[in-house]
DNA sequence: GATCCGTGGCG
DNA sequence: TCGCCAAGGAT
């Protein structure tokens, strides 16, 4: 078991949290649905990005039953631009499981929540502690950074022994009054004071308890992780129009951009015509759009193709091919990368919307 | 268990 | 410009 922190740490941090926490919409409620939605959106995503998405989503789907009853297409339409789209698909599946298996009510323990789609160790602990006041530990990027400084924990992010140690500290620390606020307070400190670069130790309410600061190593902990360079990926996209509509494909519900709509695309240019069920050849390139994803440097190259007389049956990676009205492009589930490509492909449309 | 999965902000 | 990063989970 990890050594217990100083008994003065908890009240000092909670008092700071009470005074300095940011006013966020999901902090004005104890509704587990609202809190869960925020936790999924916040995965690998900054608060300022999430707020408008959360508000739109919560207004459209105000409870778990409304979400469960919605078509996945509508869910992805509201998620568009937020990234990591499997989160939205799992969110939808979890909502349906809550309705079908739990009568529309979230189970109140981390252990039970963990069985739902999209609930990992972190999210289960977050919802259990914040919505249900269970003394459930959690470790996210903020907690890992804060703890690595408080307790001078060595090792790079991803190191297995380090991760386990962090969870043991989290378990030891969360026990006591207000476990949900405690977890949020540690994350809030990490997000606003104990930041990666240039931590604001002079503003920190618990700097006296920080081992890294005692040793003058707050800038050195935690060590940076190494990342592999993104791999290049080039996709050739078909720009095909007919009567004010654009031919789009909806990807299968897996992998990159799973479930989203896009210009039919293939990594092999000569296969583009077959994808649309035509023997006509693409015209001259209309241009390219580049986007850097976590593991890929994505290049989309746009080619005009004449409309086929009849749409073929969709083939992998597409589950559906459909003529979509240009107006629908504003709300369909479309990745940010493909939205940028569509602006190039349909400049008149892009200008009309501005 | 290593890899995959988006996006926008920032130094 | 560019690498790094942010309230992770699934496979």
Coordinates of C-alpha atoms (C1' of nucleotides) in Angstrom, one line a residue:
Chain A
X1 CA 0.0 0.0 0.0
X2 CA 1.1 3.5 -0.8
X3 CA 2.1 5.6 2.2
X4 CA -0.7 7.9 3.4
X5 CA -0.4 11.5 2.5
X6 CA -0.2 14.2 5.2
X7 CA -3.6 14.7 6.9
X8 CA -3.4 18.4 6.1
X9 CA -3.3 17.8 2.3
X10 CA -7.0 16.9 1.9
X11 CA -8.6 19.9 3.7
X12 CA -6.2 22.3 2.1
X13 CA -6.9 21.1 -1.5
X14 CA -10.7 20.8 -0.9
X15 CA -10.8 24.3 0.4
X16 CA -8.9 25.6 -2.6
X17 CA -11.3 23.6 -4.9
X18 CA -14.3 25.2 -3.2
X19 CA -13.0 28.6 -3.9
X20 CA -11.2 28.3 -7.2
X21 CA -12.9 25.6 -9.2
X22 CA -14.1 26.6 -12.7
X23 CA -17.8 27.0 -13.2
X24 CA -18.5 24.1 -15.6
X25 CA -22.1 23.1 -16.7
X26 CA -21.7 19.5 -15.6
X27 CA -20.7 20.7 -12.1
X28 CA -24.1 22.2 -11.5
X29 CA -25.7 18.8 -11.3
X30 CA -25.4 15.4 -9.6
X31 CA -27.1 13.7 -12.5
X32 CA -25.0 10.7 -13.4
X33 CA -26.0 10.9 -17.0
X34 CA -24.8 14.5 -17.3
X35 CA -21.6 13.7 -15.5
X36 CA -21.0 10.6 -17.5
X37 CA -21.4 12.5 -20.8
X38 CA -18.8 15.1 -19.6
X39 CA -16.4 12.4 -18.7
X40 CA -16.6 10.7 -22.1
X41 CA -16.2 13.9 -23.9
X42 CA -13.3 15.0 -21.7
X43 CA -11.2 11.9 -22.6
X44 CA -8.1 13.2 -24.3
X45 CA -9.9 16.5 -24.9
X46 CA -9.6 19.9 -23.2
X47 CA -12.4 21.4 -21.2
X48 CA -12.7 24.5 -23.4
X49 CA -13.3 22.3 -26.4
X50 CA -15.9 20.1 -24.6
X51 CA -18.2 22.8 -23.1
X52 CA -20.1 23.8 -26.3
X53 CA -20.4 20.1 -27.4
X54 CA -21.6 19.1 -24.0
X55 CA -24.3 21.9 -24.0
X56 CA -25.6 21.0 -27.4
X57 CA -25.6 17.3 -26.7
X58 CA -27.3 17.6 -23.3
X59 CA -30.0 19.9 -24.8
X60 CA -30.7 17.5 -27.6
X61 CA -30.5 14.3 -25.4
X62 CA -31.4 15.4 -21.9
X63 CA -31.4 11.9 -20.4
X64 CA -30.2 8.4 -21.0
X65 CA -33.4 7.2 -22.5
X66 CA -33.4 10.0 -25.1
X67 CA -29.9 9.1 -26.1
X68 CA -30.6 5.4 -26.2
X69 CA -33.6 5.9 -28.5
X70 CA -31.8 8.1 -31.0
X71 CA -30.2 6.8 -34.2
X72 CA -26.5 6.5 -34.1
X73 CA -26.3 8.9 -37.1
X74 CA -27.8 11.7 -35.0
X75 CA -25.4 11.0 -32.2
X76 CA -22.4 11.2 -34.5
X77 CA -23.8 14.3 -36.1
X78 CA -23.6 16.1 -32.7
X79 CA -20.2 14.6 -32.0
X80 CA -18.7 15.7 -35.4
X81 CA -15.4 17.5 -34.9
X82 CA -14.8 16.2 -31.4
X83 CA -12.7 13.3 -32.5
X84 CA -12.1 9.8 -31.3
X85 CA -15.5 8.8 -32.6
X86 CA -15.6 5.4 -31.0
X87 CA -16.4 7.3 -27.9
X88 CA -19.7 8.4 -29.4
X89 CA -20.5 4.9 -30.6
X90 CA -19.7 3.3 -27.2
X91 CA -21.6 6.1 -25.5
X92 CA -24.7 5.2 -27.5
X93 CA -24.3 1.5 -26.8
X94 CA -23.8 2.2 -23.1
X95 CA -27.0 4.3 -23.0
X96 CA -28.9 1.4 -24.6
X97 CA -27.4 -1.0 -22.0
X98 CA -28.4 1.3 -19.1
X99 CA -32.0 1.3 -20.4
X100 CA -32.2 -2.4 -21.2
X101 CA -30.2 -3.9 -18.4
X102 CA -30.6 -1.3 -15.6
X103 CA -34.1 0.1 -16.1
X104 CA -32.7 3.4 -17.3
X105 CA -30.7 4.1 -14.1
X106 CA -26.9 4.0 -13.9
X107 CA -25.6 1.4 -11.5
X108 CA -24.0 3.3 -8.6
X109 CA -20.7 1.5 -8.1
X110 CA -17.4 1.6 -10.1
X111 CA -17.4 -2.2 -10.3
X112 CA -20.8 -2.3 -12.0
X113 CA -20.2 0.7 -14.2
X114 CA -17.0 -0.9 -15.4
X115 CA -19.0 -3.5 -17.3
X116 CA -20.7 -0.9 -19.6
X117 CA -19.2 0.0 -23.0
X118 CA -16.7 2.8 -22.9
X119 CA -16.3 2.6 -19.1
X120 CA -12.6 1.9 -18.3
X121 CA -11.0 2.1 -15.0
X122 CA -10.9 5.9 -15.0
X123 CA -14.4 6.6 -16.2
X124 CA -15.9 4.1 -13.8
X125 CA -14.1 5.7 -10.9
X126 CA -15.1 9.2 -12.1
X127 CA -18.8 8.6 -12.4
X128 CA -18.9 6.5 -9.2
X129 CA -17.2 9.1 -7.1
X130 CA -18.6 12.3 -8.6
X131 CA -22.2 11.2 -9.1
X132 CA -22.5 8.6 -6.4
X133 CA -20.0 9.6 -3.8
X134 CA -18.3 6.2 -3.8
X135 CA -14.7 6.3 -2.5
X136 CA -13.6 5.1 -6.0
X137 CA -10.0 6.0 -7.1
X138 CA -9.2 7.5 -10.5
X139 CA -6.0 8.3 -12.4
X140 CA -6.0 10.4 -15.5
X141 CA -3.2 12.5 -17.0
X142 CA -3.7 15.3 -14.5
X143 CA -3.7 13.0 -11.5
X144 CA -0.6 11.2 -12.8
X145 CA 1.3 14.5 -13.1
X146 CA 0.2 15.8 -9.8
X147 CA 1.0 12.6 -7.9
X148 CA 4.3 12.2 -9.7
X149 CA 5.2 15.6 -8.2
X150 CA 3.6 15.3 -4.8
X151 CA 5.2 11.9 -4.2
X152 CA 8.3 12.2 -6.5
X153 CA 7.3 9.1 -8.4
X154 CA 9.9 8.1 -11.0
X155 CA 9.4 6.5 -14.3
X156 CA 8.0 7.6 -17.6
X157 CA 4.3 7.7 -18.5
X158 CA 3.2 4.3 -19.6
X159 CA 5.6 2.4 -17.3
X160 CA 3.6 -0.3 -15.8
X161 CA 5.0 -0.2 -12.3
X162 CA 4.5 3.5 -12.2
X163 CA 0.9 3.2 -13.3
X164 CA 0.1 0.7 -10.6
X165 CA 1.8 2.8 -8.0
X166 CA -0.3 5.8 -9.1
X167 CA -3.5 3.8 -8.7
X168 CA -2.4 2.7 -5.2
X169 CA -1.8 6.3 -4.3
X170 CA -5.2 7.3 -5.7
X171 CA -6.9 4.6 -3.7
X172 CA -5.2 5.7 -0.5
X173 CA -5.9 9.4 -1.1
X174 CA -9.6 9.1 -2.1
X175 CA -10.8 7.6 1.2
X176 CA -12.6 10.1 3.3
X177 CA -15.1 12.9 3.0
X178 CA -16.2 14.1 -0.4
X179 CA -14.5 11.6 -2.6
X180 CA -15.9 13.0 -5.8
X181 CA -14.8 16.5 -5.0
X182 CA -11.4 15.1 -4.0
X183 CA -10.9 13.5 -7.3
X184 CA -12.1 16.5 -9.2
X185 CA -9.9 18.8 -7.0
X186 CA -6.7 16.8 -7.9
X187 CA -7.6 17.0 -11.6
X188 CA -8.5 20.7 -11.4
X189 CA -5.2 21.4 -9.7
X190 CA -3.4 19.5 -12.5
X191 CA -5.4 21.4 -15.2
X192 CA -4.9 24.9 -13.8
X193 CA -1.9 25.0 -11.4
X194 CA 0.2 21.9 -11.5
X195 CA 0.5 22.1 -15.3
X196 CA 3.0 20.3 -17.5
X197 CA 5.2 23.3 -18.4
X198 CA 6.0 25.9 -15.8
X199 CA 3.8 24.8 -12.9
X200 CA 2.4 27.7 -10.9
X201 CA 3.8 26.6 -7.5
X202 CA 3.5 30.0 -6.0
X203 CA -0.3 29.7 -6.5
X204 CA -0.5 26.1 -5.3
X205 CA -2.4 25.5 -2.1
X206 CA -0.5 22.3 -1.3
X207 CA 3.0 23.2 -2.4
X208 CA 4.3 22.6 1.1
X209 CA 3.3 18.9 0.7
X210 CA 5.1 18.5 -2.7
X211 CA 8.2 16.3 -2.6
X212 CA 9.3 17.3 -6.1
X213 CA 9.3 21.0 -5.1
X214 CA 11.2 20.2 -1.9
X215 CA 13.9 18.6 -4.2
X216 CA 13.6 21.4 -6.8
X217 CA 12.5 18.9 -9.4
X218 CA 9.0 20.0 -10.2
X219 CA 10.0 20.8 -13.8
X220 CA 11.6 17.4 -14.2
X221 CA 8.6 15.3 -13.1
X222 CA 7.1 13.5 -14.8
X223 CA 9.5 12.9 -17.6
X224 CA 8.2 13.4 -21.2
X225 CA 7.1 10.4 -23.1
X226 CA 8.4 9.5 -26.6
X227 CA 6.0 9.4 -29.4
X228 CA 6.3 7.6 -32.7
X229 CA 6.2 9.8 -35.8
X230 CA 2.8 9.7 -37.5
X231 CA 2.6 7.5 -40.5
X232 CA 1.8 9.0 -43.9
X233 CA -1.6 8.0 -45.3
X234 CA -2.9 9.3 -48.6
X235 CA -6.6 8.8 -49.6
X236 CA -8.1 9.5 -53.0
X237 CA -11.6 11.0 -52.6
X238 CA -14.3 11.0 -55.2
X239 CA -16.1 14.3 -55.7
X240 CA -19.4 13.3 -57.4
X241 CA -22.4 15.5 -57.7
X242 CA -25.9 15.3 -59.1
X243 CA -28.9 17.7 -58.8
X244 CA -27.5 19.6 -55.8
X245 CA -26.5 16.4 -54.0
X246 CA -23.1 14.9 -53.2
X247 CA -22.3 11.2 -53.2
X248 CA -21.1 10.2 -49.7
X249 CA -20.2 6.9 -48.0
X250 CA -20.9 6.0 -44.4
X251 CA -18.0 4.1 -42.9
X252 CA -18.5 0.8 -41.0
X253 CA -18.6 1.3 -37.3
X254 CA -15.0 0.5 -36.6
X255 CA -11.5 1.9 -37.1
X256 CA -10.6 5.3 -38.3
X257 CA -13.6 7.7 -38.7
X258 CA -15.9 4.7 -38.0
X259 CA -19.6 5.5 -38.6
X260 CA -18.9 8.8 -40.2
X261 CA -19.9 10.1 -43.7
X262 CA -17.3 11.1 -46.2
X263 CA -16.4 11.5 -49.8
X264 CA -15.9 7.9 -51.0
X265 CA -12.2 7.3 -50.6
X266 CA -9.5 4.7 -51.3
X267 CA -5.8 4.5 -50.9
X268 CA -5.5 3.1 -54.4
X269 CA -6.4 5.7 -57.0
X270 CA -7.3 3.2 -59.8
X271 CA -9.9 1.7 -57.5
X272 CA -11.8 4.9 -57.1
X273 CA -14.1 4.4 -60.1
X274 CA -15.0 0.9 -59.1
X275 CA -16.0 2.1 -55.6
X276 CA -18.7 4.2 -57.3
X277 CA -19.7 1.5 -59.7
X278 CA -18.5 3.4 -62.8
X279 CA -15.9 2.7 -65.5
X280 CA -15.3 6.5 -66.1
X281 CA -11.9 7.8 -65.1
X282 CA -11.3 10.6 -62.6
X283 CA -10.6 14.0 -63.9
X284 CA -7.7 16.2 -62.9
X285 CA -7.0 16.6 -59.2
X286 CA -9.1 19.4 -57.5
X287 CA -6.5 19.8 -54.7
X288 CA -5.3 18.2 -51.5
X289 CA -6.0 18.7 -47.8
X290 CA -3.6 17.7 -45.1
X291 CA -4.4 16.8 -41.5
X292 CA -2.2 15.4 -38.7
X293 CA -3.9 12.8 -36.5
X294 CA -2.4 11.1 -33.5
X295 CA -0.7 8.3 -35.4
X296 CA -1.2 9.5 -39.0
X297 CA -0.4 12.3 -41.3
X298 CA -3.4 12.2 -43.5
X299 CA -3.5 13.6 -47.1
X300 CA -6.8 13.8 -48.9
X301 CA -6.6 14.3 -52.6
X302 CA -9.8 15.2 -54.4
X303 CA -10.8 13.9 -57.8
X304 CA -14.0 14.7 -59.7
X305 CA -15.9 11.7 -61.0
X306 CA -19.1 11.6 -63.1
X307 CA -22.2 10.4 -61.4
X308 CA -22.9 6.7 -62.0
X309 CA -26.3 5.8 -63.4
X310 CA -27.0 3.5 -60.5
X311 CA -25.3 3.3 -57.1
X312 CA -23.4 0.1 -56.5
X313 CA -23.8 -2.0 -53.3
X314 CA -21.5 -0.5 -50.7
X315 CA -18.2 -2.3 -50.2
X316 CA -15.6 -2.1 -47.4
X317 CA -14.9 0.2 -45.7
X318 CA -18.4 1.6 -46.4
X319 CA -21.6 0.4 -45.0
X320 CA -23.7 2.7 -47.1
X321 CA -23.5 4.9 -50.2
X322 CA -26.0 7.7 -50.5
X323 CA -26.7 11.0 -52.3
X324 CA -26.7 13.7 -49.6
X325 CA -28.2 17.1 -50.2
X326 CA -25.6 19.8 -49.9
X327 CA -27.6 21.4 -47.0
X328 CA -27.2 18.2 -45.0
X329 CA -23.5 18.5 -44.9
X330 CA -23.8 21.0 -42.1
X331 CA -25.1 18.5 -39.6
X332 CA -24.1 15.0 -40.8
X333 CA -21.5 13.1 -38.8
X334 CA -18.4 14.2 -40.8
X335 CA -14.8 14.4 -39.5
X336 CA -13.1 17.7 -39.3
X337 CA -10.6 16.5 -41.9
X338 CA -13.3 15.6 -44.3
X339 CA -15.1 18.9 -43.6
X340 CA -12.0 20.7 -44.7
X341 CA -11.8 18.5 -47.9
X342 CA -15.5 19.3 -48.7
X343 CA -14.7 23.0 -48.5
X344 CA -12.2 22.5 -51.2
X345 CA -14.3 20.2 -53.2
X346 CA -17.5 22.4 -53.0
X347 CA -16.1 25.9 -52.7
X348 CA -19.5 27.5 -53.5
X349 CA -21.1 25.6 -50.7
X350 CA -18.3 26.6 -48.2
X351 CA -18.7 30.3 -49.2
X352 CA -22.5 30.2 -49.0
X353 CA -22.3 29.1 -45.4
X354 CA -20.1 31.9 -44.3
Chain B
dG1 C1' 0.6 -5.4 -24.3
dA2 C1' 1.6 -2.5 -28.2
dT3 C1' -1.2 -0.1 -31.2
dC4 C1' -5.0 2.4 -32.8
dC5 C1' -8.2 6.1 -32.4
dG6 C1' -9.1 13.1 -33.7
dT7 C1' -8.7 17.5 -32.7
dG8 C1' -7.3 22.2 -31.5
dG9 C1' -4.2 24.8 -28.6
dC10 C1' 0.3 26.1 -27.3
dG11 C1' 5.4 27.1 -26.4
Chain C
dT1 C1' 6.6 25.3 -38.2
dC2 C1' 6.3 21.4 -35.3
dG3 C1' 6.2 18.4 -31.6
dC4 C1' 3.7 17.8 -27.6
dC5 C1' -0.3 17.6 -25.1
dA6 C1' -5.5 17.1 -23.0
dA7 C1' -10.7 14.4 -17.5
dG8 C1' -8.8 6.9 -21.9
dG9 C1' -10.7 2.7 -23.9
dA10 C1' -10.8 -1.1 -27.1
dT11 C1' -8.5 -4.6 -29.5

